[in-house]
Coordinates of C-alpha atoms in Angstrom, one line a residue:
X1142 CA 5.3 -13.5 27.5
X1143 CA 6.7 -11.1 30.5
X1144 CA 9.0 -8.5 29.2
X1145 CA 12.3 -7.4 31.3
X1146 CA 15.2 -4.9 31.2
X1147 CA 18.2 -6.6 30.7
X1148 CA 21.9 -5.3 30.0
X1149 CA 24.3 -7.2 28.0
X1150 CA 28.0 -6.1 28.1
X1151 CA 31.1 -7.1 26.6
X1152 CA 32.0 -9.6 29.3
X1153 CA 30.2 -11.4 32.0
X1154 CA 26.5 -12.5 32.2
X1155 CA 23.4 -10.6 31.7
X1156 CA 22.4 -8.1 34.4
X1157 CA 18.7 -7.8 34.9
X1158 CA 17.5 -4.3 36.1
X1159 CA 14.2 -4.4 38.2
X1160 CA 11.9 -1.9 37.4
X1161 CA 10.6 -1.3 40.8
X1162 CA 14.5 -0.4 41.9
X1163 CA 15.6 2.8 42.6
X1164 CA 19.1 2.6 40.8
X1165 CA 19.7 2.3 37.3
X1166 CA 23.5 3.1 37.7
X1167 CA 24.2 -0.3 36.1
X1168 CA 23.2 1.0 32.6
X1169 CA 26.7 3.0 32.9
X1170 CA 28.9 -0.3 32.9
X1171 CA 27.0 -2.3 30.1
X1172 CA 27.3 -2.0 26.6
X1173 CA 23.7 -2.6 25.5
X1174 CA 20.7 -2.4 27.6
X1175 CA 18.1 -4.6 25.8
X1176 CA 14.2 -5.7 26.4
X1177 CA 14.5 -9.6 26.9
X1178 CA 11.9 -12.1 26.4
X1179 CA 10.8 -14.3 29.1
X1180 CA 8.7 -17.2 28.3
X1181 CA 8.0 -19.2 31.6
X1182 CA 11.6 -20.5 31.7
X1183 CA 13.9 -19.0 34.4
X1184 CA 16.3 -18.2 32.2
X1185 CA 15.8 -14.9 30.4
X1186 CA 16.2 -15.3 26.3
X1187 CA 19.0 -12.7 25.5
X1188 CA 16.5 -11.5 22.4
X1189 CA 15.2 -8.2 21.3
X1190 CA 12.7 -7.8 18.5
X1191 CA 13.2 -4.5 16.2
X1192 CA 9.1 -4.5 17.3
X1193 CA 10.4 -3.4 20.4
X1194 CA 11.7 -0.3 19.8
X1195 CA 8.6 1.7 20.5
X1196 CA 9.6 1.3 23.9
X1197 CA 12.4 4.2 24.1
X1198 CA 9.7 6.7 23.0
X1199 CA 7.0 5.3 25.5
X1200 CA 9.4 5.2 28.4
X1201 CA 10.5 8.8 27.5
X1202 CA 7.0 10.1 27.3
X1203 CA 6.0 8.3 30.7
X1204 CA 9.1 9.9 32.7
X1205 CA 7.3 13.3 32.7
X1206 CA 4.9 11.9 35.3
X1207 CA 7.6 11.2 37.9
X1208 CA 9.7 13.7 40.0
X1209 CA 12.9 15.0 38.9
X1210 CA 15.2 12.4 40.1
X1211 CA 13.1 9.4 38.9
X1212 CA 11.9 11.3 35.7
X1213 CA 15.8 11.4 34.6
X1214 CA 16.3 8.0 35.4
X1215 CA 13.7 7.0 33.0
X1216 CA 14.7 9.2 30.3
X1217 CA 18.3 7.8 30.6
X1218 CA 16.9 4.1 30.4
X1219 CA 14.9 5.6 27.3
X1220 CA 18.2 6.7 25.8
X1221 CA 20.2 3.8 26.4
X1222 CA 17.5 1.6 24.8
X1223 CA 17.4 4.2 21.7
X1224 CA 21.4 3.5 21.1
X1225 CA 20.6 -0.2 21.3
X1226 CA 17.8 0.2 18.8
X1227 CA 20.0 2.4 16.4
X1228 CA 22.9 -0.1 16.9
X1229 CA 20.5 -2.6 15.0
X1230 CA 20.9 -0.7 11.8
X1231 CA 24.4 0.3 12.3
X1232 CA 25.4 -3.4 12.9
X1233 CA 24.8 -4.7 9.3
X1234 CA 26.2 -3.9 5.8
X1235 CA 23.0 -2.4 4.4
X1236 CA 22.6 -0.3 7.6
X1237 CA 19.1 -1.6 8.1
X1238 CA 18.0 -3.4 10.9
X1239 CA 17.0 -6.9 10.9
X1240 CA 13.9 -8.4 12.5
X1241 CA 15.3 -9.4 15.8
X1242 CA 18.5 -9.8 17.6
X1243 CA 20.2 -12.0 19.7
X1244 CA 22.8 -11.1 22.5
X1245 CA 25.5 -13.2 24.1
X1246 CA 28.1 -12.7 26.9
X1247 CA 31.4 -11.6 25.6
X1248 CA 30.1 -11.2 21.9
X1249 CA 28.5 -8.8 19.4
X1250 CA 24.9 -8.9 19.0
X1251 CA 23.8 -11.1 16.3
X1252 CA 21.1 -10.9 13.7
X1253 CA 18.1 -13.7 14.3
X1254 CA 15.8 -12.9 11.4
X1255 CA 17.2 -11.0 8.8
X1256 CA 14.6 -9.5 6.7
X1257 CA 14.0 -5.6 6.9
X1258 CA 10.0 -4.6 6.1
X1259 CA 10.2 -0.9 6.7
X1260 CA 9.3 -0.8 10.2
X1261 CA 8.8 2.6 11.8
X1262 CA 9.4 1.6 15.7
X1263 CA 13.1 2.8 15.6
X1264 CA 12.3 6.2 13.9
X1265 CA 9.2 6.4 16.2
X1266 CA 11.4 6.6 19.2
X1267 CA 14.0 9.0 17.9
X1268 CA 11.2 11.3 17.3
X1269 CA 9.9 11.3 20.7
X1270 CA 13.6 11.7 22.1
X1271 CA 14.2 14.6 19.7
X1272 CA 11.2 16.1 20.9
X1273 CA 11.8 15.5 24.5
X1274 CA 15.3 16.6 24.8
X1275 CA 16.2 18.6 22.1
X1276 CA 19.3 16.5 21.6
X1277 CA 20.2 16.7 17.7
X1278 CA 22.3 13.3 17.8
X1279 CA 18.6 11.8 17.5
X1280 CA 18.2 13.9 14.2
X1281 CA 21.6 12.6 13.0
X1282 CA 20.8 8.9 13.7
X1283 CA 17.3 9.2 11.9
X1284 CA 19.2 10.6 9.2
X1285 CA 21.7 7.8 9.0
X1286 CA 18.6 5.5 8.6
X1287 CA 16.7 7.3 6.1
X1288 CA 19.9 7.4 4.1
X1289 CA 19.9 3.5 4.2
X1290 CA 16.3 3.1 3.0
X1291 CA 17.2 5.4 0.4
X1292 CA 20.2 3.5 -0.7
X1293 CA 18.9 0.1 -0.3
X1294 CA 15.2 0.3 -0.6
X1295 CA 14.3 3.1 -2.8
X1296 CA 12.8 1.8 -6.3
X1297 CA 11.2 3.4 -9.1
X1298 CA 7.9 3.0 -7.6
X1299 CA 8.3 3.4 -4.3
X1300 CA 10.3 1.6 -1.4
X1301 CA 10.8 -2.1 -0.7
X1302 CA 12.0 -4.1 1.8
X1303 CA 14.7 -6.4 2.2
X1304 CA 14.9 -10.2 2.5
X1305 CA 18.5 -10.1 3.9
X1306 CA 19.8 -7.3 5.3
X1307 CA 23.5 -8.7 5.1
X1308 CA 22.9 -9.1 1.3
X1309 CA 20.4 -6.4 0.5
X1310 CA 18.3 -8.7 -1.7
X1311 CA 15.0 -6.9 -2.0
X1312 CA 11.5 -8.3 -1.2
X1313 CA 9.8 -6.2 -3.7
X1314 CA 7.0 -5.4 -1.2
X1315 CA 6.1 -2.0 0.5
X1316 CA 4.1 -2.2 3.2
X1317 CA 1.5 0.2 4.2
X1318 CA 2.7 1.2 7.3
X1319 CA 5.7 2.5 5.7
X1320 CA 3.9 5.4 4.4
X1321 CA 1.4 5.7 7.5
X1322 CA 3.9 5.6 10.3
X1323 CA 7.8 5.3 9.1
X1324 CA 7.8 8.1 6.5
X1325 CA 5.3 10.2 8.8
X1326 CA 7.6 9.9 12.1
X1327 CA 10.7 10.9 9.8
X1328 CA 8.7 14.1 8.7
X1329 CA 8.0 14.9 12.4
X1330 CA 11.5 14.3 13.2
X1331 CA 12.6 17.0 11.2
X1332 CA 9.5 19.5 11.8
X1333 CA 9.5 22.1 14.3
X1334 CA 7.8 21.0 17.4
X1335 CA 5.0 23.4 16.9
X1336 CA 3.5 20.7 14.2
X1337 CA 1.7 18.4 16.3
X1338 CA 2.7 19.4 19.6
X1339 CA 3.0 16.4 21.8
X1340 CA 1.3 18.6 24.6
X1341 CA -2.0 19.0 22.4
X1342 CA -1.7 15.7 20.4
X1343 CA -1.0 11.9 21.0
X1344 CA -0.4 9.1 18.7
X1345 CA -2.0 5.9 19.1
X1346 CA -0.4 2.8 17.9
X1347 CA -0.5 3.3 14.2
X1348 CA 0.7 6.9 14.3
X1349 CA -2.7 8.3 14.0
X1350 CA -2.5 11.9 15.7
X1351 CA -5.8 12.2 18.3
X1352 CA -6.4 15.6 20.0
X1353 CA -6.1 15.7 23.9
X1354 CA -9.1 16.7 25.4
X1355 CA -10.2 17.5 28.9
X1356 CA -13.4 16.3 30.8
X1357 CA -15.4 18.0 33.3
X1358 CA -17.0 16.6 36.5
X1359 CA -20.0 15.9 34.2
X1360 CA -18.4 14.2 31.8
X1361 CA -18.4 16.7 29.0
X1362 CA -15.2 17.0 26.7
X1363 CA -13.5 20.3 26.1
X1364 CA -10.8 21.2 23.9
X1365 CA -7.6 22.3 25.5
X1366 CA -7.3 25.3 23.3
X1367 CA -10.9 26.7 24.2
X1368 CA -10.5 29.5 27.0
X1369 CA -14.1 29.5 27.1
X1370 CA -14.3 25.4 27.8
X1371 CA -17.0 25.3 25.4
X1372 CA -18.1 21.7 25.1
X1373 CA -17.2 20.2 22.0
X1374 CA -19.5 17.1 22.4
X1375 CA -22.8 16.7 24.2
X1376 CA -23.6 13.4 25.8
X1377 CA -26.4 11.1 24.2
X1378 CA -29.2 9.7 25.8
X1379 CA -28.7 5.9 26.0
X1380 CA -31.9 4.6 24.9
X1381 CA -33.3 7.9 23.2
X1382 CA -30.5 8.2 20.9
X1383 CA -30.6 11.8 20.8
X1384 CA -29.0 14.7 22.2
X1385 CA -29.7 15.3 25.9
X1386 CA -31.2 19.1 26.3
X1387 CA -29.2 21.4 28.4

């Protein structure tokens, strides 16, 4: 599967945005920007999974590695994708997203697989965009999603998914990642930027924060906050299984 960026408007056909192009101005003329799937067929499948909603945060983080002009283009793309993901939630009666969505020219997006299992990806991206832009809109979107979880998924012993986001019928299961990821990103979305600052920590795909370290020319690791550059780890001899003497 090859993932491409495509735009779907209210009329006309899909517009594919080439990742190598300099101009993303087409986003201004489109209703939604989506990550579509290509499975070898010449045509793009206008389908996007909620699982792909980690991408806005990823793209926003990566934007900092470019010059000002390119950085703004990638950040704008991330914000457009986040808008699409937020509308996955807002487009259903329960205000909770289905598992995936289909897009058709001249029509509203439609739910494909209609369950919701408390996934974290959209909230994750809202957290990153809030931290990177300071735009409170992302906190507002996050709060709307949280309230939808409270209304539809909160039960006496925890939170459960929905079998169908249209009817609100519950599946009576709480996935472990709801605690490990979804609620963690909700917490961080409303925490000061000093809580797990992004210039000192990186989150892996399961939302575990890992301390960023730098390395000297000899491969020793140092903490960013250690002004004396004191090594925190010594290399081990490969065969001896012991610490190498200084």
